XYZ file of C-alpha atoms in Angstrom:
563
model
C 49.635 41.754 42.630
C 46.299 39.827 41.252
C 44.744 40.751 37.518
C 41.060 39.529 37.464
C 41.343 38.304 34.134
C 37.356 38.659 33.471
C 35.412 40.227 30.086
C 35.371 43.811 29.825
C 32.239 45.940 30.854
C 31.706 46.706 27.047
C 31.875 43.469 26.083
C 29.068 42.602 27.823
C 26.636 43.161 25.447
C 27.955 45.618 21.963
C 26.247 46.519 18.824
C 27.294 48.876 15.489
C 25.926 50.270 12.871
C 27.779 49.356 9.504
C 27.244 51.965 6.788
C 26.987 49.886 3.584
C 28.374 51.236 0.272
C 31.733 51.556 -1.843
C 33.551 51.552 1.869
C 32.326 50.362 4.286
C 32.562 52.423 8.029
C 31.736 51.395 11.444
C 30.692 52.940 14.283
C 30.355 51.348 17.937
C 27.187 51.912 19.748
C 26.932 53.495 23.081
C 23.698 52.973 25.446
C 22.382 56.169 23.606
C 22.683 56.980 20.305
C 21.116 60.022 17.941
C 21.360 59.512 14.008
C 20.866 62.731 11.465
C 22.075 65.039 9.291
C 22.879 67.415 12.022
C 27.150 67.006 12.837
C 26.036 67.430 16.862
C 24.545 63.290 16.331
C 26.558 60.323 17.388
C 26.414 59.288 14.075
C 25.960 62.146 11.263
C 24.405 60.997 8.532
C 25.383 63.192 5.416
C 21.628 62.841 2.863
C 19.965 65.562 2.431
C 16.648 63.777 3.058
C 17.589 62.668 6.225
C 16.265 64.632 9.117
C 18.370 66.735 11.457
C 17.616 64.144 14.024
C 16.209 61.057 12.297
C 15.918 58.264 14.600
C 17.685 56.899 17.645
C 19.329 53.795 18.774
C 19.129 53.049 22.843
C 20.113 49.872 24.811
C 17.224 48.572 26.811
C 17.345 47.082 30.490
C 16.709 43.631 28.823
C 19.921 43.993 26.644
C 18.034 44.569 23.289
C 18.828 47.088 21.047
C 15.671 49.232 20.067
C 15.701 51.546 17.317
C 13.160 54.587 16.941
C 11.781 57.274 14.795
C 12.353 60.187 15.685
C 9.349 61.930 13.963
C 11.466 62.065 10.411
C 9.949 63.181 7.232
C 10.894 60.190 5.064
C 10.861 57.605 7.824
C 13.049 55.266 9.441
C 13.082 51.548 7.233
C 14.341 48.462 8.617
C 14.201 45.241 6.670
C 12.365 47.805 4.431
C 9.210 48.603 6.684
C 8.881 51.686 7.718
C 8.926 51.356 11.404
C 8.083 53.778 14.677
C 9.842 51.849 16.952
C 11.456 48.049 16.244
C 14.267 45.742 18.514
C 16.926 45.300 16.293
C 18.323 41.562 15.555
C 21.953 40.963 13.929
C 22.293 41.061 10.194
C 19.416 43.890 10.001
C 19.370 46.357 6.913
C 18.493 50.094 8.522
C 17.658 52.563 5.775
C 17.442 56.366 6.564
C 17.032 57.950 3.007
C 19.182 57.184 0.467
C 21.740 55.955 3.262
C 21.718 52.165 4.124
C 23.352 50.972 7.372
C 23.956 46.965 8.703
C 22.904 46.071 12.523
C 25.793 44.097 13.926
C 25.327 42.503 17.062
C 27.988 40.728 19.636
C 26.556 38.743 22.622
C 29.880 37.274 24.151
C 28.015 36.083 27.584
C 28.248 32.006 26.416
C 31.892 32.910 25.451
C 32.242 34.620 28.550
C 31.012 31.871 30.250
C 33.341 29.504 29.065
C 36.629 31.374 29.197
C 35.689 32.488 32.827
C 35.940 29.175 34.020
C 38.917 28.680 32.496
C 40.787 32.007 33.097
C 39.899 32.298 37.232
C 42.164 34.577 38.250
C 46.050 35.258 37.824
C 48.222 36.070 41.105
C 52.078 37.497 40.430
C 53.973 36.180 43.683
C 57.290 37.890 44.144
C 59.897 35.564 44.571
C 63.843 36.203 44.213
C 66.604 34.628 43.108
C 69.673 34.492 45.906
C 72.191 33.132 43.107
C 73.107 33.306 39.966
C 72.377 31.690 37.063
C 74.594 29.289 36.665
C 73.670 27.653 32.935
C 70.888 27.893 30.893
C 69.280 24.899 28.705
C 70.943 24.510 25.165
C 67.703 25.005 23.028
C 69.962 24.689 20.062
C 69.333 20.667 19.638
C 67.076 19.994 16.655
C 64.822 17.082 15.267
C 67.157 14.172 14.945
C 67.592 13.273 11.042
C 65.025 10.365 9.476
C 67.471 7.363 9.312
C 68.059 8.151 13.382
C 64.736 7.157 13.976
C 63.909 3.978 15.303
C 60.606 4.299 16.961
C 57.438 4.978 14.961
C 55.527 6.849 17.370
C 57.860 9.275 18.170
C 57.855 10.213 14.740
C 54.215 10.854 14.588
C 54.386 12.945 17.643
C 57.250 14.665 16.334
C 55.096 15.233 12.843
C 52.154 16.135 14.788
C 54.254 18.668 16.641
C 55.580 20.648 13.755
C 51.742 20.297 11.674
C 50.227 22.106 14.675
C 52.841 24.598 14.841
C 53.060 25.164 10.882
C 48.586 25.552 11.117
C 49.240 28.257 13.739
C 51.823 30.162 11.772
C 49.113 30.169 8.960
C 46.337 31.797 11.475
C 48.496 34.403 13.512
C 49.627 35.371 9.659
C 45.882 36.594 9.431
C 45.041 37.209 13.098
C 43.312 40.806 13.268
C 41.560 40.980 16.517
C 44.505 40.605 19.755
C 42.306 38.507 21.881
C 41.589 36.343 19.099
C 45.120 36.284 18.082
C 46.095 35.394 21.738
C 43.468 32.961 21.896
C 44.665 31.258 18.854
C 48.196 31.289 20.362
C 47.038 29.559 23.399
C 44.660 26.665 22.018
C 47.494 25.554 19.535
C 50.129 25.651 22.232
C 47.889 23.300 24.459
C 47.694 21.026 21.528
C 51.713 20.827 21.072
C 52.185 20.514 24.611
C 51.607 18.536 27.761
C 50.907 21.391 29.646
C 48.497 22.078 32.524
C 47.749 25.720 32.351
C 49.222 28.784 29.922
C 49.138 32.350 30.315
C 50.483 35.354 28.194
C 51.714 38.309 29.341
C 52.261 41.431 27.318
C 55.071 44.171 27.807
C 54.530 47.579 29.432
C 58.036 49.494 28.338
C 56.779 52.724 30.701
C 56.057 50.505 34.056
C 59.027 48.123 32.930
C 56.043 45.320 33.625
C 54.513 42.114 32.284
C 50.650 42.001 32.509
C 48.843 38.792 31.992
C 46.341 39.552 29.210
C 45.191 35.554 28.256
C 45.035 32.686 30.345
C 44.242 29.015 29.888
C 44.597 26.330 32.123
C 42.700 22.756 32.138
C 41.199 22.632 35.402
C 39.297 25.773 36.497
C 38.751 25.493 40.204
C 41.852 26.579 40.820
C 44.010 30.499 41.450
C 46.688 30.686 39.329
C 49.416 31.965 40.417
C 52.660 33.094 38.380
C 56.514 33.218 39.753
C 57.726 36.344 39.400
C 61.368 34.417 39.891
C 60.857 32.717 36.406
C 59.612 36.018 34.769
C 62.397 38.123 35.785
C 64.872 35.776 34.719
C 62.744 35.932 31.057
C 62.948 39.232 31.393
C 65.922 39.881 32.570
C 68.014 37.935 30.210
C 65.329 37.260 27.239
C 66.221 33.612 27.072
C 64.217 30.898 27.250
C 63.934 28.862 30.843
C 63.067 25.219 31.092
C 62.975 23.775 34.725
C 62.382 20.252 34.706
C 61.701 19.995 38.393
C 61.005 23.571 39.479
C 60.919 22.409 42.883
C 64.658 21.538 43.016
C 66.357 23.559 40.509
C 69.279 25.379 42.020
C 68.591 28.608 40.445
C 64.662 28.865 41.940
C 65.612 27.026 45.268
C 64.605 30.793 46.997
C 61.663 31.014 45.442
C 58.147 30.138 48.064
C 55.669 30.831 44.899
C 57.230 27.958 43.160
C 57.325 25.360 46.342
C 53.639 26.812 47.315
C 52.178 25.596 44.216
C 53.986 22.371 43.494
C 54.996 23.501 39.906
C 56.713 20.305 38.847
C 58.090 21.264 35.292
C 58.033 24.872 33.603
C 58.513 26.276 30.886
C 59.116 30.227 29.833
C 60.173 32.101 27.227
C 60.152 35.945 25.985
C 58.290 37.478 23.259
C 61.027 39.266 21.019
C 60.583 40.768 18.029
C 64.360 41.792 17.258
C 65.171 41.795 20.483
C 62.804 44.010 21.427
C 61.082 42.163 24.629
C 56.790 42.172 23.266
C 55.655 39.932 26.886
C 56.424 36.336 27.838
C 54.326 32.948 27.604
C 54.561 30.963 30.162
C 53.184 26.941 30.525
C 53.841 24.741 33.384
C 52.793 21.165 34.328
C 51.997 20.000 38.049
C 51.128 16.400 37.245
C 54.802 15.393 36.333
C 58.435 15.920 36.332
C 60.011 16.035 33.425
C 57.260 17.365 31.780
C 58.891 19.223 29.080
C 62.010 18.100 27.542
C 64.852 20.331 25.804
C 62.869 19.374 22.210
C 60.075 20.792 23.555
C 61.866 23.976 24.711
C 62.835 24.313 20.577
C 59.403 23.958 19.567
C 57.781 26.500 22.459
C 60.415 29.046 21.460
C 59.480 29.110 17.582
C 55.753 29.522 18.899
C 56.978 32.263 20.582
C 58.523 34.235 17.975
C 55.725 33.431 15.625
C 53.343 34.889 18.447
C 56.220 38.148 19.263
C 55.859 38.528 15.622
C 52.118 38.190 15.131
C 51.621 40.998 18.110
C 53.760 42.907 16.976
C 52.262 43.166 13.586
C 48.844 43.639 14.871
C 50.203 46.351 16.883
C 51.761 47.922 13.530
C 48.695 47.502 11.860
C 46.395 49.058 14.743
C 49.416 52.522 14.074
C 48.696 52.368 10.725
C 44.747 52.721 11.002
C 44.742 55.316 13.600
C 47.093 57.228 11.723
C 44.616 56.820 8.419
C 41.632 58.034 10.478
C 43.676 60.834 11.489
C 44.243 61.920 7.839
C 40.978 61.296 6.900
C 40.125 63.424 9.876
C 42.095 66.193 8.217
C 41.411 65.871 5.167
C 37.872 66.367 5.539
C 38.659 70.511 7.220
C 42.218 71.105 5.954
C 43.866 71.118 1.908
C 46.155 68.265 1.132
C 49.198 69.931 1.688
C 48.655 70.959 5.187
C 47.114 67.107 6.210
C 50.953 65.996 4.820
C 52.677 68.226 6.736
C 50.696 67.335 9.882
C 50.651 63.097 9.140
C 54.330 63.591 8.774
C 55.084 65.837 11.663
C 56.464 69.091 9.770
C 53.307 70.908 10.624
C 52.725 70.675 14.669
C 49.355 71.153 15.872
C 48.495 71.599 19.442
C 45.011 69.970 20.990
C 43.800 72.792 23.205
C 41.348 75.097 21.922
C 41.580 79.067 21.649
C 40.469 82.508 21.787
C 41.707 83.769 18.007
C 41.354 85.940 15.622
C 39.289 83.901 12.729
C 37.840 84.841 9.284
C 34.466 82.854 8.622
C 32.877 82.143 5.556
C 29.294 81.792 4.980
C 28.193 80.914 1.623
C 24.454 79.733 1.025
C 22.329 78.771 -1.848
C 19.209 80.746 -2.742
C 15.394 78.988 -3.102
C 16.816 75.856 -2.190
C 13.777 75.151 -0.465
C 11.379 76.280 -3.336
C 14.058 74.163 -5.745
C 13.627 70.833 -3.898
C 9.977 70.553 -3.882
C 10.889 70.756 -8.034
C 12.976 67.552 -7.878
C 13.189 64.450 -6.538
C 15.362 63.681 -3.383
C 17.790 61.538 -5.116
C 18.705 64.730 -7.555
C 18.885 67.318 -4.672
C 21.766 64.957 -3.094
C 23.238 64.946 -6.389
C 23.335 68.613 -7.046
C 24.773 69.084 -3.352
C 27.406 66.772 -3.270
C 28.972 68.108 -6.640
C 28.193 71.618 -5.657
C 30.008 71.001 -2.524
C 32.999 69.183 -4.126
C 33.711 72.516 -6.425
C 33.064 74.872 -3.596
C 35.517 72.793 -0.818
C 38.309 72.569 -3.735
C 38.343 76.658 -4.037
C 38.256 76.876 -0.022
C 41.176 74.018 0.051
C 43.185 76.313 -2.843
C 43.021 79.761 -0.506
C 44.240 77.546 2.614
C 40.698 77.585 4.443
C 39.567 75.097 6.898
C 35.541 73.441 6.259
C 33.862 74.058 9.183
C 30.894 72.300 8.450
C 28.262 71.554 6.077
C 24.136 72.582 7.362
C 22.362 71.960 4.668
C 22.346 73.265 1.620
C 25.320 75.834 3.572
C 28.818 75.824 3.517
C 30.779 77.146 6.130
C 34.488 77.989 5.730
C 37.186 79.299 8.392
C 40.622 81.213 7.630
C 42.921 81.341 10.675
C 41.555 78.260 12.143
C 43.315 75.545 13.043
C 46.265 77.507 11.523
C 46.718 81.379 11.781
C 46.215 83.684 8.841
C 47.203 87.060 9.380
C 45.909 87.910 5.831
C 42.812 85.799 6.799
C 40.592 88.403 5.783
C 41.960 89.009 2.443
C 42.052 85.243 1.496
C 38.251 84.442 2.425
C 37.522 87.667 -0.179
C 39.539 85.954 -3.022
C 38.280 83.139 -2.103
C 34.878 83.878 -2.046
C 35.099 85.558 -5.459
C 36.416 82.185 -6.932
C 33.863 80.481 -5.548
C 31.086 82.373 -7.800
C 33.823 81.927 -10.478
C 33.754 78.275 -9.926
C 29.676 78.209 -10.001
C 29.949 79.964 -12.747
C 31.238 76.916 -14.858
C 29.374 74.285 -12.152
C 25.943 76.086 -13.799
C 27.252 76.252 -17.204
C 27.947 72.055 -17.475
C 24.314 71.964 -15.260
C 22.803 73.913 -18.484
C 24.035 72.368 -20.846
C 22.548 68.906 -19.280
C 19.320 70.653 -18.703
C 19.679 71.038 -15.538
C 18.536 74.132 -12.957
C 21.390 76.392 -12.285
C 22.089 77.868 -8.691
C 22.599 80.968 -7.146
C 24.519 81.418 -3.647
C 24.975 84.536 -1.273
C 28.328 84.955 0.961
C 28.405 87.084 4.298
C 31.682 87.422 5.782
C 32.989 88.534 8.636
C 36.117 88.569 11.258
C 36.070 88.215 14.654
C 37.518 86.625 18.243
C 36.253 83.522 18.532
C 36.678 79.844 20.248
C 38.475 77.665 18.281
C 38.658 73.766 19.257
C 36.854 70.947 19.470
C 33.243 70.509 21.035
C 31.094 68.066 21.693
C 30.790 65.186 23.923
C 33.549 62.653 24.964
C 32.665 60.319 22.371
C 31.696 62.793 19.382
C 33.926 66.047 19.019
C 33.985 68.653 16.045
C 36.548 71.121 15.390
C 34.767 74.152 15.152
C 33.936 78.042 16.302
C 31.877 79.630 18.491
C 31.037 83.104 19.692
C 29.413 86.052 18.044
C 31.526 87.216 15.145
C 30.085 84.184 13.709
C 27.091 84.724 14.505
C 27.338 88.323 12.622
C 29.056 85.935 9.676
C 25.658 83.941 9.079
C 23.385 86.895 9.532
C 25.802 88.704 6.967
C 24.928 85.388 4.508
C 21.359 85.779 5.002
C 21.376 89.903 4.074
C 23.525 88.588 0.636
C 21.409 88.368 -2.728
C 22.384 86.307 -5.326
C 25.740 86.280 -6.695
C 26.742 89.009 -3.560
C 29.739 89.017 -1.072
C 28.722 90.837 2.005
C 31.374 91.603 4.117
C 31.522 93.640 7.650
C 33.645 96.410 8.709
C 36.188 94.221 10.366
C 36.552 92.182 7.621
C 36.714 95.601 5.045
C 39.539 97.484 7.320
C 41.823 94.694 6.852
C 41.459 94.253 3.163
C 40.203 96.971 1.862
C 43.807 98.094 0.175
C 42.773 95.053 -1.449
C 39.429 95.134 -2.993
C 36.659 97.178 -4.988
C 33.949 97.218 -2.570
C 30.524 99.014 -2.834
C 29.121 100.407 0.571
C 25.708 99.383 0.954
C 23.010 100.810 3.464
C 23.952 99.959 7.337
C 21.889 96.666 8.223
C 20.313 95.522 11.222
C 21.827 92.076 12.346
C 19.900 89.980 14.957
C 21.335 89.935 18.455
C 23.180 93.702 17.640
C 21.774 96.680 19.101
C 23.230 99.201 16.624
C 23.040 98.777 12.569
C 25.815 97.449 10.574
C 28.161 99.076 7.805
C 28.316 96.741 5.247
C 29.968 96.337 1.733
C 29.717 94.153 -1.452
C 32.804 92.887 -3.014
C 32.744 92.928 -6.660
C 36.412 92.391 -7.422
C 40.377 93.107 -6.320
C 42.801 95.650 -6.978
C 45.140 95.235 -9.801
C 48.046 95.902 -7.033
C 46.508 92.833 -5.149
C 49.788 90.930 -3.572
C 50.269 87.192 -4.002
C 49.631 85.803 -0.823
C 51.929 83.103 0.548
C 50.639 79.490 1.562
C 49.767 78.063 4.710
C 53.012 75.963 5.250
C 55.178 79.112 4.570
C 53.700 81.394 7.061
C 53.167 78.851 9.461
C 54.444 75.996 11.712
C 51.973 75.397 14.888
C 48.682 76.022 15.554
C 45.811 74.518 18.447
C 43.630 71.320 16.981
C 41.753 68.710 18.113
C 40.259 65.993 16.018
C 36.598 64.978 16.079
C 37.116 61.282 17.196
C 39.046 60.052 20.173
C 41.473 56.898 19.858
């Protein structure tokens, strides 16, 4: 079996865009990339004065990145010039309204260069073992005490030893990247010991099989290739091996790989984190027997745990971040007390999308438009962002899921990701608590001087699709199909202060409600008018209406990014 042990077709030339602010996010550029307020981008861009589509990021044939307007209203800055179309250079400053975004740029191809030469290629030559093991080398001896020493130099390359080793235990403490962290692992090893080439090899617990993922070695003309005789026997018992003279040790005698290569002293020992086998490192030395000695053994084994240790870590550390942008995943569609239940697994949701019953939620302000041209940019994004944060807190409280923000609307779902057979009647109550809740969001904006708003709701319930859509690379849990479609034309027929709700929505809840019929309506797309009612309160026999978690256990969901 042969890994080519070469740089990965991303690698070959990568860039991101670093939004810049109290935390700071990254996102990994593809060949094509789309930035704007619009949630169908690569990269959304949540500022009101940013365009739907602002500008656009592409990779060009030479390898440069080139960024472009895409015919914005306020223009596309970088390095504060308001640019048409500009290559991008590392360490850039990209402004697109009041949002402000870092150009990060990788070019790996000297680095590629380098470790190319050096890695080649790795072969894994099957070998067996026709006995048994018969001892194993006692890597139990330590450093012999001071007044044992008699020779100078030994001391210092005893010293040097244990510095090296304590300076890598300081760096694989703080290692965040894995091929850096191997890397490190690798360069310090070469520097403790005599050896002519080093590879590490990680764990695979489903195919039971250890994959080379770094390589070093000090000549680079040649095809490495790896005894699967010594690995097994790693494996196998998760001790360390020392051969001093592979070529005549009893228990590799069977073994051609070894003989082919003239491996004249090796040395291999697991990766275990309490006892759990992580991979194996592996160094051997063709230029002398006796290479390694049992000391030497002692010291490659405490490398290796440090290393086991380090991976491990970095693996634990990689869990914990995915399963942070998985809650903050949730926590931007569902309340706080369904994103606990799902982080901690009482709540299961499946990832295939559905045809379901679904409540949606329109709710939009009125003369927004007219509004903005009476204030400045910077206070419009104001007003929306702490317009929104009242209005998602009242959704949240009812157990609705945000849909998405366009514009200055808010769109809300009940029964989606998880079903609501009373979905109707909690997108009603909910609605009337959001006017409630403006209510008191206009008094405080009066009392600073501020405009006050008005808002219209339509809803309306309906089959839908439920999941996520999108591309590979940027999903959104949504829903599509024509109830909500008839839930955004309701908005638009809504005055001020109104809750317009259709006749699917009203036969559901209207035990519920006080409801005045209005005139029918004509609804684009619909060939016949519309019945349609305005809520203007509940019934005093209104029943409580149980949460989320206690209705409810699974329900279909995707999130919008991909691990």
């Amino acid at each position: 079996m042969t890994y080519a042990l070469c740089a990965r077709p991303s690698e070959a030339m990568s860039g991101k865009l670093i939004l810049l602010g109290e935390k700071t996010v990254e996102y990994p550029l593809t060949a094509f990339n789309t930035l704007g307020r619009h949630p169908d981008n690569s990269i959304q861009v949540l500022d009101r004065i940013v365009s739907k589509e602002h500008a656009r990021i592409t990779l060009a044939p030479n390898g440069r990145w080139v960024m472009r307007d895409a015919g914005s209203l306020n223009g596309t800055l970088v390095n504060g010039e308001r640019i048409g179309e500009a290559v991008l250079n590392d360490g850039d400053r990209i402004q697109l309204g009041n949002t402000n975004f870092a150009f990060a740029e990788d070019n790996p191809q000297a680095q590629q260069a380098e470790q190319q030469a050096h890695r080649g290629r790795v072969t894994m030559m099957p070998g067996q073992v026709q006995s048994e093991v018969r001892n194993r080398i006692d890597a139990s001896k330590r450093f012999v005490p001071v007044a044992e020493i008699s020779d100078m130099e030994v001391l210092k390359a005893d010293y040097e030893k244990l510095r090296v080793a304590h300076e890598l235990s300081q760096k694989l403490a703080v290692g965040t990247d894995l091929d850096m962290l191997l890397q490190q692992i690798v360069d310090e090893t070469f520097q403790i010991i005599r050896a002519d080439r080093a590879v590490i090899l990680l764990y695979d617990p489903d195919t039971d099989m250890l994959t080379p993922a770094y390589v070093r070695q000090k000549r680079a003309d040649e095809e490495i290739k790896l005894s699967n005789t010594i690995l097994d026997e790693v494996k196998r018992n998760k001790a360390a091996v020392l051969s001093s003279d592979a070529m005549v040790d009893e228990r590799f005698k069977a073994a051609k790989s070894i003989i082919m290569q003239g491996i004249r002293s090796t040395m291999a020992v697991p990766l275990l984190v309490a006892d759990q086998l992580v991979g194996a490192f592996h160094v051997d030395s063709m230029l002398a027997s006796g290479a390694f000695t049992d000391k030497d053994l002692l010291l490659f084994s405490g490398i290796a745990t440090q290393a086991a240790i380090a991976i491990q870590n970095f693996r634990l550390a990689k869990k914990i971040e995915h399963e942070a942008a998985t809650r903050a995943e949730f926590q931007r569609l569902l309340s706080p007390n369904l994103v606990d239940q799902i982080v901690s697994g009482a709540l299961t949701l499946d990832q295939a999308g559905a045809n379901r019953e679904v409540t949606m939620l329109f709710a939009d302000i009125r003369g927004f438009t007219s509004m903005s041209e009476r204030h400045t940019p910077e206070e419009m994004v104001e007003t929306l962002n702490n317009y929104f944060e009242f209005m998602v807190d009242v959704l949240f409280k009812h157990g609705g899921t945000l849909d998405k923000y366009v514009g200055d609307e808010i769109i809300g779902l009940f029964g989606a990701p998880v079903e609501l057979p009373d979905a109707p009647v909690r997108a009603v109550r909910c609605a009337l608590d959001m006017l409630k809740a403006l209510e008191e969001f206009n008094l405080t904006r009066a009392s600073e001087g501020k405009e006050t708003i008005k808002i219209g709701i339509g809803i309306n319930s309906g089959r839908v699709i439920a999941g996520a859509i999108g591309s590979s690379r940027t999903l959104q849990y949504t829903v599509i199909g024509d109830a909500v479609n008839v839930a955004a034309r309701l908005c638009s027929v809504a005055k001020s202060a109104e809750i317009i709700i259709s006749p699917s929505t009203m036969q559901q809840c209207q035990a519920y409600v006080i409801a005045e019929q209005r005139e029918p309506v004509n609804v684009k797309g619909k060939s016949e008018m519309i019945q349609i009612w305005n809520i203007t309160g509940l019934q005093e026999q209104d029943l409580e209406v149980p949460s989320v978690a206690q209705r409810h256990a699974t329900a279909p969901f995707r999130t919008t990014q991909e691990p």
